[in-house]
Amino acid sequence: MAHLAGALACLAGAPACLTGAPAGLAGARAAPGSEPSPPEERDAAMPEVSYRTVEVGGHAVFYREAGPRDAPVLLLLHGFPSSSRMYEPLLRRMAGSYRLIAPDFIGFGHSAAPDPEAFAYTFDHLAEVLDGFTATLGLRRYSLFLQDYGGPLGFRLALAHPERVEALVIQNAVAHEDGLGPLWDKRRAFWADRKTHEAALRENFLSLAATRQRHLGSDPDPTAYDPDLWTDEFAFLSRPGQDRIQTELFYDYRTNVASYPAWQAWLRRHKPPLLVLWGRYDPSFQAAEAEAYRRDVPDAEVHILDAGHFALDVKAREIAALVGAFLPRRAGAAPRKE
């Protein structure tokens, strides 16, 4: 019954669950002089997150938002097959000083997922919708936090509107061939001969096993990962039409690889304040990619973390601290003072 009570408390938003307290410790007796605050005080101190939807080009775009509207903006772009939900740990930790905005891309999470016959699932098209989203919200200046698929979309935004970008935070997002490991050999074969390789790609790329492995990678401590991370993602992947949507979009991923030289040239030309956070246990993207960014931006700040592809799974507190220290120091994005 104690376990059930603890689970219900987490579902209700108990602070111990939201701040990453180890399982089983939320109900432990506090040391003398360190008793927890009353519930009403904890609720007052916890940043509020809003869950909104706007229409962009006739399509519903869902997004999460937290923080003061007059604070510096941190635009958070998620990876595959995740959604804005992956950024909940940052929304809770950084909203006191920054305005954090995390949209779901078209075809992901709670945003619209039109049939591929009616909507072209390409990175160019998703970036066009994302650009419209920033215009709808009136975002004229922002720092970009890019993870996985968020990288190609964020670089497209940056190339289109370099004047808007205050800083880049890269978390396991690739812009050099250095980052593409052996797993990409089969994916390149799919791009070269889609008809021959599509069935095998769908079976592996969209499977529950692959969804789980993206999170765990080669991490020696799989007990640190909440299984809901991949079971929830797999539930979204299992919705009708998702196999076609994600296959179409991944087929277009080849255009990202072809765009690497242009993205590198942009980095070399603009030299934006750049923070690279890299989960060393990523099964898909190689850690060598983290240092590759220094070829373009020599003063980039690089941190290799004991984490996987989705580093926020296990390093949310550390990432929030690194980003919170970097932005005011390097980007001039001073946190809002209360």
Tab-separated table of N, CA and C in Angstrom, residues 175-307:
chain	number	residue	atom	x	y	z
A	175	ALA	N	25.624	17.853	-36.492
A	175	ALA	CA	25.821	18.745	-37.631
A	175	ALA	C	27.112	18.419	-38.376
A	176	HIS	N	27.707	17.240	-38.092
A	176	HIS	CA	28.950	16.800	-38.738
A	176	HIS	C	28.863	15.290	-38.953
A	177	GLU	N	29.560	14.804	-39.948
A	177	GLU	CA	29.596	13.363	-40.187
A	177	GLU	C	30.212	12.606	-39.005
A	178	ASP	N	31.009	13.311	-38.200
A	178	ASP	CA	31.650	12.684	-37.034
A	178	ASP	C	30.632	12.016	-36.113
A	179	GLY	N	29.414	12.545	-36.090
A	179	GLY	CA	28.425	12.066	-35.142
A	179	GLY	C	27.662	10.836	-35.569
A	180	LEU	N	27.789	10.434	-36.819
A	180	LEU	CA	26.988	9.322	-37.333
A	180	LEU	C	27.778	8.015	-37.222
A	181	GLY	N	27.345	7.167	-36.306
A	181	GLY	CA	28.043	5.915	-36.046
A	181	GLY	C	27.630	4.793	-36.971
A	182	PRO	N	28.029	3.559	-36.632
A	182	PRO	CA	27.760	2.392	-37.494
A	182	PRO	C	26.279	2.137	-37.750
A	183	LEU	N	25.407	2.511	-36.810
A	183	LEU	CA	23.976	2.299	-37.025
A	183	LEU	C	23.473	2.995	-38.285
A	184	TRP	N	24.190	4.017	-38.706
A	184	TRP	CA	23.717	4.806	-39.838
A	184	TRP	C	24.011	4.157	-41.180
A	185	ASP	N	24.778	3.080	-41.214
A	185	ASP	CA	25.030	2.392	-42.477
A	185	ASP	C	23.722	1.854	-43.066
A	186	LYS	N	22.908	1.222	-42.214
A	186	LYS	CA	21.627	0.687	-42.693
A	186	LYS	C	20.663	1.815	-43.056
A	187	ARG	N	20.757	2.908	-42.345
A	187	ARG	CA	19.872	4.036	-42.636
A	187	ARG	C	20.247	4.698	-43.957
A	188	ARG	N	21.539	4.759	-44.240
A	188	ARG	CA	21.964	5.277	-45.544
A	188	ARG	C	21.507	4.347	-46.672
A	189	ALA	N	21.504	3.046	-46.397
A	189	ALA	CA	21.023	2.098	-47.406
A	189	ALA	C	19.550	2.343	-47.702
A	190	PHE	N	18.766	2.672	-46.683
A	190	PHE	CA	17.349	3.004	-46.862
A	190	PHE	C	17.199	4.246	-47.735
A	191	TRP	N	18.020	5.251	-47.495
A	191	TRP	CA	17.935	6.464	-48.315
A	191	TRP	C	18.302	6.170	-49.764
A	192	ALA	N	19.258	5.264	-49.969
A	192	ALA	CA	19.720	4.972	-51.327
A	192	ALA	C	18.738	4.102	-52.097
A	193	ASP	N	18.042	3.205	-51.382
A	193	ASP	CA	17.117	2.269	-52.033
A	193	ASP	C	15.942	2.037	-51.087
A	194	ARG	N	15.012	2.971	-51.100
A	194	ARG	CA	13.902	2.935	-50.145
A	194	ARG	C	13.051	1.675	-50.297
A	195	LYS	N	12.733	1.314	-51.508
A	195	LYS	CA	11.836	0.185	-51.732
A	195	LYS	C	12.381	-1.098	-51.118
A	196	THR	N	13.663	-1.328	-51.263
A	196	THR	CA	14.273	-2.564	-50.763
A	196	THR	C	14.361	-2.586	-49.249
A	197	HIS	N	14.596	-1.448	-48.619
A	197	HIS	CA	14.948	-1.421	-47.201
A	197	HIS	C	13.852	-0.877	-46.285
A	198	GLU	N	12.731	-0.427	-46.836
A	198	GLU	CA	11.737	0.246	-45.990
A	198	GLU	C	11.114	-0.684	-44.958
A	199	ALA	N	10.760	-1.884	-45.342
A	199	ALA	CA	10.101	-2.793	-44.395
A	199	ALA	C	10.998	-3.080	-43.196
A	200	ALA	N	12.271	-3.334	-43.453
A	200	ALA	CA	13.207	-3.618	-42.357
A	200	ALA	C	13.404	-2.396	-41.481
A	201	LEU	N	13.457	-1.221	-42.101
A	201	LEU	CA	13.637	-0.013	-41.312
A	201	LEU	C	12.450	0.217	-40.393
A	202	ARG	N	11.236	0.069	-40.920
A	202	ARG	CA	10.052	0.266	-40.078
A	202	ARG	C	10.045	-0.700	-38.902
A	203	GLU	N	10.371	-1.954	-39.166
A	203	GLU	CA	10.326	-2.971	-38.116
A	203	GLU	C	11.287	-2.632	-36.987
A	204	ASN	N	12.458	-2.121	-37.314
A	204	ASN	CA	13.442	-1.792	-36.283
A	204	ASN	C	13.253	-0.391	-35.728
A	205	PHE	N	13.131	0.575	-36.594
A	205	PHE	CA	13.126	1.988	-36.212
A	205	PHE	C	11.950	2.345	-35.315
A	206	LEU	N	10.796	1.699	-35.534
A	206	LEU	CA	9.577	2.057	-34.822
A	206	LEU	C	9.192	1.038	-33.756
A	207	SER	N	10.070	0.113	-33.433
A	207	SER	CA	9.740	-0.947	-32.487
A	207	SER	C	9.869	-0.480	-31.042
A	208	LEU	N	9.229	-1.214	-30.133
A	208	LEU	CA	9.358	-0.924	-28.705
A	208	LEU	C	10.797	-1.112	-28.251
A	209	ALA	N	11.463	-2.151	-28.757
A	209	ALA	CA	12.854	-2.402	-28.364
A	209	ALA	C	13.751	-1.231	-28.759
A	210	ALA	N	13.561	-0.704	-29.966
A	210	ALA	CA	14.377	0.426	-30.420
A	210	ALA	C	14.055	1.681	-29.619
A	211	THR	N	12.776	1.857	-29.301
A	211	THR	CA	12.362	3.029	-28.520
A	211	THR	C	13.001	2.994	-27.135
A	212	ARG	N	13.043	1.828	-26.535
A	212	ARG	CA	13.699	1.667	-25.222
A	212	ARG	C	15.204	1.898	-25.332
A	213	GLN	N	15.810	1.337	-26.368
A	213	GLN	CA	17.261	1.420	-26.505
A	213	GLN	C	17.740	2.844	-26.740
A	214	ARG	N	16.918	3.676	-27.358
A	214	ARG	CA	17.321	5.070	-27.557
A	214	ARG	C	17.574	5.759	-26.222
A	215	HIS	N	16.826	5.385	-25.219
A	215	HIS	CA	17.001	5.985	-23.896
A	215	HIS	C	18.176	5.354	-23.142
A	216	LEU	N	18.226	4.045	-23.123
A	216	LEU	CA	19.239	3.368	-22.305
A	216	LEU	C	20.620	3.406	-22.943
A	217	GLY	N	20.691	3.201	-24.249
A	217	GLY	CA	21.979	3.134	-24.918
A	217	GLY	C	22.897	2.146	-24.229
A	218	SER	N	24.127	2.572	-23.960
A	218	SER	CA	25.105	1.706	-23.296
A	218	SER	C	25.306	2.091	-21.829
A	219	ASP	N	24.352	2.796	-21.265
A	219	ASP	CA	24.466	3.211	-19.866
A	219	ASP	C	24.582	1.980	-18.971
A	220	PRO	N	25.614	1.902	-18.117
A	220	PRO	CA	25.775	0.729	-17.251
A	220	PRO	C	24.742	0.657	-16.137
A	221	ASP	N	23.944	1.716	-15.960
A	221	ASP	CA	22.952	1.720	-14.887
A	221	ASP	C	21.552	1.938	-15.450
A	222	PRO	N	20.943	0.911	-16.022
A	222	PRO	CA	19.595	1.080	-16.583
A	222	PRO	C	18.534	1.330	-15.519
A	223	THR	N	18.852	1.058	-14.245
A	223	THR	CA	17.868	1.283	-13.181
A	223	THR	C	17.596	2.763	-12.950
A	224	ALA	N	18.404	3.649	-13.541
A	224	ALA	CA	18.197	5.084	-13.362
A	224	ALA	C	17.087	5.622	-14.269
A	225	TYR	N	16.570	4.797	-15.181
A	225	TYR	CA	15.619	5.266	-16.192
A	225	TYR	C	14.206	4.811	-15.880
A	226	ASP	N	13.281	5.736	-15.940
A	226	ASP	CA	11.861	5.455	-15.749
A	226	ASP	C	11.322	4.771	-17.011
A	227	PRO	N	10.795	3.554	-16.923
A	227	PRO	CA	10.288	2.861	-18.112
A	227	PRO	C	9.173	3.617	-18.833
A	228	ASP	N	8.479	4.516	-18.112
A	228	ASP	CA	7.432	5.298	-18.768
A	228	ASP	C	7.998	6.150	-19.901
A	229	LEU	N	9.290	6.449	-19.853
A	229	LEU	CA	9.897	7.268	-20.901
A	229	LEU	C	9.682	6.656	-22.273
A	230	TRP	N	9.930	5.341	-22.388
A	230	TRP	CA	9.802	4.720	-23.711
A	230	TRP	C	8.425	4.104	-23.937
A	231	THR	N	7.731	3.674	-22.879
A	231	THR	CA	6.400	3.116	-23.119
A	231	THR	C	5.428	4.212	-23.552
A	232	ASP	N	5.573	5.412	-22.997
A	232	ASP	CA	4.715	6.517	-23.429
A	232	ASP	C	5.030	6.921	-24.868
A	233	GLU	N	6.329	6.982	-25.207
A	233	GLU	CA	6.692	7.311	-26.589
A	233	GLU	C	6.174	6.256	-27.559
A	234	PHE	N	6.281	4.996	-27.149
A	234	PHE	CA	5.818	3.930	-28.036
A	234	PHE	C	4.302	3.990	-28.230
A	235	ALA	N	3.583	4.430	-27.208
A	235	ALA	CA	2.136	4.587	-27.361
A	235	ALA	C	1.820	5.618	-28.442
A	236	PHE	N	2.582	6.719	-28.482
A	236	PHE	CA	2.392	7.703	-29.543
A	236	PHE	C	2.780	7.119	-30.897
A	237	LEU	N	3.884	6.372	-30.940
A	237	LEU	CA	4.318	5.771	-32.203
A	237	LEU	C	3.323	4.748	-32.734
A	238	SER	N	2.516	4.190	-31.853
A	238	SER	CA	1.573	3.136	-32.227
A	238	SER	C	0.234	3.687	-32.703
A	239	ARG	N	0.061	4.991	-32.688
A	239	ARG	CA	-1.197	5.565	-33.157
A	239	ARG	C	-1.345	5.346	-34.665
A	240	PRO	N	-2.577	5.236	-35.135
A	240	PRO	CA	-2.791	5.034	-36.572
A	240	PRO	C	-2.106	6.111	-37.411
A	241	GLY	N	-1.390	5.676	-38.425
A	241	GLY	CA	-0.743	6.588	-39.353
A	241	GLY	C	0.668	6.997	-38.972
A	242	GLN	N	1.074	6.718	-37.722
A	242	GLN	CA	2.399	7.154	-37.294
A	242	GLN	C	3.522	6.452	-38.062
A	243	ASP	N	3.314	5.191	-38.419
A	243	ASP	CA	4.380	4.490	-39.151
A	243	ASP	C	4.674	5.198	-40.471
A	244	ARG	N	3.637	5.638	-41.168
A	244	ARG	CA	3.848	6.353	-42.438
A	244	ARG	C	4.465	7.726	-42.204
A	245	ILE	N	3.966	8.431	-41.204
A	245	ILE	CA	4.476	9.770	-40.911
A	245	ILE	C	5.972	9.719	-40.609
A	246	GLN	N	6.352	8.836	-39.701
A	246	GLN	CA	7.747	8.795	-39.267
A	246	GLN	C	8.671	8.225	-40.343
A	247	THR	N	8.152	7.319	-41.154
A	247	THR	CA	8.972	6.796	-42.255
A	247	THR	C	9.231	7.878	-43.297
A	248	GLU	N	8.188	8.645	-43.619
A	248	GLU	CA	8.356	9.735	-44.588
A	248	GLU	C	9.376	10.746	-44.071
A	249	LEU	N	9.254	11.114	-42.790
A	249	LEU	CA	10.155	12.123	-42.251
A	249	LEU	C	11.582	11.608	-42.180
A	250	PHE	N	11.739	10.341	-41.789
A	250	PHE	CA	13.101	9.840	-41.703
A	250	PHE	C	13.732	9.677	-43.083
A	251	TYR	N	12.943	9.369	-44.079
A	251	TYR	CA	13.495	9.314	-45.436
A	251	TYR	C	14.063	10.673	-45.824
A	252	ASP	N	13.429	11.740	-45.337
A	252	ASP	CA	13.909	13.086	-45.645
A	252	ASP	C	15.118	13.473	-44.800
A	253	TYR	N	15.474	12.674	-43.797
A	253	TYR	CA	16.625	13.000	-42.953
A	253	TYR	C	17.910	13.123	-43.788
A	254	ARG	N	17.917	12.466	-44.935
A	254	ARG	CA	19.109	12.540	-45.791
A	254	ARG	C	19.411	13.990	-46.175
A	255	THR	N	18.374	14.835	-46.226
A	255	THR	CA	18.608	16.246	-46.562
A	255	THR	C	19.354	16.966	-45.439
A	256	ASN	N	19.226	16.468	-44.213
A	256	ASN	CA	19.978	17.067	-43.112
A	256	ASN	C	21.469	16.799	-43.266
A	257	VAL	N	21.800	15.555	-43.591
A	257	VAL	CA	23.212	15.208	-43.772
A	257	VAL	C	23.805	16.041	-44.906
A	258	ALA	N	23.042	16.222	-45.963
A	258	ALA	CA	23.517	17.040	-47.082
A	258	ALA	C	23.686	18.511	-46.686
A	259	SER	N	22.987	18.930	-45.631
A	259	SER	CA	23.041	20.330	-45.197
A	259	SER	C	24.143	20.603	-44.186
A	260	TYR	N	24.834	19.560	-43.725
A	260	TYR	CA	25.870	19.778	-42.706
A	260	TYR	C	26.874	20.860	-43.101
A	261	PRO	N	27.405	20.851	-44.328
A	261	PRO	CA	28.375	21.903	-44.679
A	261	PRO	C	27.798	23.313	-44.537
A	262	ALA	N	26.535	23.504	-44.881
A	262	ALA	CA	25.914	24.831	-44.754
A	262	ALA	C	25.770	25.217	-43.290
A	263	TRP	N	25.404	24.263	-42.444
A	263	TRP	CA	25.267	24.562	-41.010
A	263	TRP	C	26.632	24.884	-40.402
A	264	GLN	N	27.641	24.137	-40.803
A	264	GLN	CA	28.991	24.400	-40.293
A	264	GLN	C	29.466	25.787	-40.733
A	265	ALA	N	29.174	26.137	-41.964
A	265	ALA	CA	29.572	27.458	-42.460
A	265	ALA	C	28.872	28.560	-41.662
A	266	TRP	N	27.603	28.338	-41.331
A	266	TRP	CA	26.868	29.323	-40.517
A	266	TRP	C	27.510	29.469	-39.144
A	267	LEU	N	27.884	28.356	-38.542
A	267	LEU	CA	28.537	28.412	-37.235
A	267	LEU	C	29.853	29.174	-37.310
A	268	ARG	N	30.639	28.892	-38.345
A	268	ARG	CA	31.931	29.570	-38.486
A	268	ARG	C	31.758	31.071	-38.743
A	269	ARG	N	30.723	31.414	-39.490
A	269	ARG	CA	30.512	32.817	-39.836
A	269	ARG	C	29.971	33.617	-38.641
A	270	HIS	N	29.016	33.051	-37.922
A	270	HIS	CA	28.347	33.807	-36.852
A	270	HIS	C	28.946	33.571	-35.470
A	271	LYS	N	29.630	32.438	-35.293
A	271	LYS	CA	30.252	32.122	-34.008
A	271	LYS	C	29.302	32.414	-32.825
A	272	PRO	N	28.137	31.807	-32.795
A	272	PRO	CA	27.216	32.078	-31.697
A	272	PRO	C	27.755	31.509	-30.380
A	273	PRO	N	27.375	32.073	-29.245
A	273	PRO	CA	27.679	31.408	-27.980
A	273	PRO	C	27.123	29.983	-28.042
A	274	LEU	N	27.982	29.004	-27.804
A	274	LEU	CA	27.615	27.610	-28.051
A	274	LEU	C	27.961	26.734	-26.853
A	275	LEU	N	26.944	26.078	-26.321
A	275	LEU	CA	27.105	25.107	-25.243
A	275	LEU	C	26.727	23.739	-25.791
A	276	VAL	N	27.647	22.777	-25.698
A	276	VAL	CA	27.398	21.417	-26.181
A	276	VAL	C	27.353	20.484	-24.979
A	277	LEU	N	26.217	19.812	-24.815
A	277	LEU	CA	26.015	18.841	-23.748
A	277	LEU	C	25.807	17.485	-24.402
A	278	TRP	N	26.646	16.510	-24.063
A	278	TRP	CA	26.606	15.253	-24.816
A	278	TRP	C	26.515	14.048	-23.886
A	279	GLY	N	25.459	13.256	-24.091
A	279	GLY	CA	25.317	12.002	-23.364
A	279	GLY	C	26.209	10.936	-23.989
A	280	ARG	N	27.193	10.490	-23.241
A	280	ARG	CA	28.200	9.578	-23.802
A	280	ARG	C	27.642	8.201	-24.147
A	281	TYR	N	26.485	7.823	-23.614
A	281	TYR	CA	25.950	6.481	-23.835
A	281	TYR	C	24.961	6.406	-24.993
A	282	ASP	N	24.904	7.444	-25.793
A	282	ASP	CA	24.006	7.481	-26.950
A	282	ASP	C	24.341	6.331	-27.902
A	283	PRO	N	23.345	5.491	-28.265
A	283	PRO	CA	23.634	4.366	-29.165
A	283	PRO	C	23.702	4.766	-30.635
A	284	SER	N	23.282	5.972	-30.959
A	284	SER	CA	23.168	6.370	-32.357
A	284	SER	C	24.166	7.446	-32.754
A	285	PHE	N	24.326	8.462	-31.919
A	285	PHE	CA	25.208	9.584	-32.223
A	285	PHE	C	26.503	9.462	-31.426
A	286	GLN	N	27.616	9.597	-32.108
A	286	GLN	CA	28.927	9.396	-31.502
A	286	GLN	C	29.371	10.621	-30.694
A	287	ALA	N	30.083	10.340	-29.585
A	287	ALA	CA	30.560	11.423	-28.723
A	287	ALA	C	31.583	12.317	-29.416
A	288	ALA	N	32.230	11.810	-30.475
A	288	ALA	CA	33.182	12.633	-31.221
A	288	ALA	C	32.520	13.883	-31.792
A	289	GLU	N	31.209	13.831	-31.982
A	289	GLU	CA	30.488	14.982	-32.519
A	289	GLU	C	30.592	16.198	-31.597
A	290	ALA	N	30.647	15.961	-30.296
A	290	ALA	CA	30.698	17.081	-29.352
A	290	ALA	C	31.912	17.960	-29.621
A	291	GLU	N	33.071	17.325	-29.786
A	291	GLU	CA	34.292	18.087	-30.058
A	291	GLU	C	34.312	18.652	-31.475
A	292	ALA	N	33.587	18.013	-32.395
A	292	ALA	CA	33.557	18.509	-33.775
A	292	ALA	C	33.019	19.930	-33.838
A	293	TYR	N	32.126	20.287	-32.928
A	293	TYR	CA	31.584	21.649	-32.933
A	293	TYR	C	32.672	22.688	-32.694
A	294	ARG	N	33.750	22.292	-31.997
A	294	ARG	CA	34.830	23.247	-31.735
A	294	ARG	C	35.628	23.601	-32.995
A	295	ARG	N	35.511	22.765	-34.031
A	295	ARG	CA	36.166	23.132	-35.296
A	295	ARG	C	35.522	24.385	-35.882
A	296	ASP	N	34.237	24.555	-35.636
A	296	ASP	CA	33.500	25.694	-36.171
A	296	ASP	C	33.451	26.861	-35.188
A	297	VAL	N	33.304	26.543	-33.912
A	297	VAL	CA	33.236	27.570	-32.864
A	297	VAL	C	34.280	27.199	-31.813
A	298	PRO	N	35.523	27.665	-31.962
A	298	PRO	CA	36.615	27.213	-31.094
A	298	PRO	C	36.377	27.425	-29.607
A	299	ASP	N	35.612	28.458	-29.234
A	299	ASP	CA	35.389	28.687	-27.812
A	299	ASP	C	34.085	28.068	-27.306
A	300	ALA	N	33.554	27.106	-28.062
A	300	ALA	CA	32.368	26.389	-27.594
A	300	ALA	C	32.663	25.716	-26.260
A	301	GLU	N	31.674	25.719	-25.396
A	301	GLU	CA	31.792	25.043	-24.104
A	301	GLU	C	31.208	23.642	-24.244
A	302	VAL	N	32.008	22.614	-23.967
A	302	VAL	CA	31.613	21.227	-24.202
A	302	VAL	C	31.643	20.443	-22.889
A	303	HIS	N	30.564	19.705	-22.626
A	303	HIS	CA	30.480	18.856	-21.445
A	303	HIS	C	29.995	17.466	-21.874
A	304	ILE	N	30.755	16.443	-21.544
A	304	ILE	CA	30.351	15.061	-21.796
A	304	ILE	C	29.725	14.526	-20.508
A	305	LEU	N	28.491	14.055	-20.626
A	305	LEU	CA	27.718	13.642	-19.457
A	305	LEU	C	27.555	12.127	-19.400
A	306	ASP	N	27.447	11.602	-18.201
A	306	ASP	CA	27.147	10.179	-18.015
A	306	ASP	C	25.648	9.979	-18.197
A	307	ALA	N	25.232	10.022	-19.450
A	307	ALA	CA	23.814	9.952	-19.804
A	307	ALA	C	23.714	9.392	-21.209
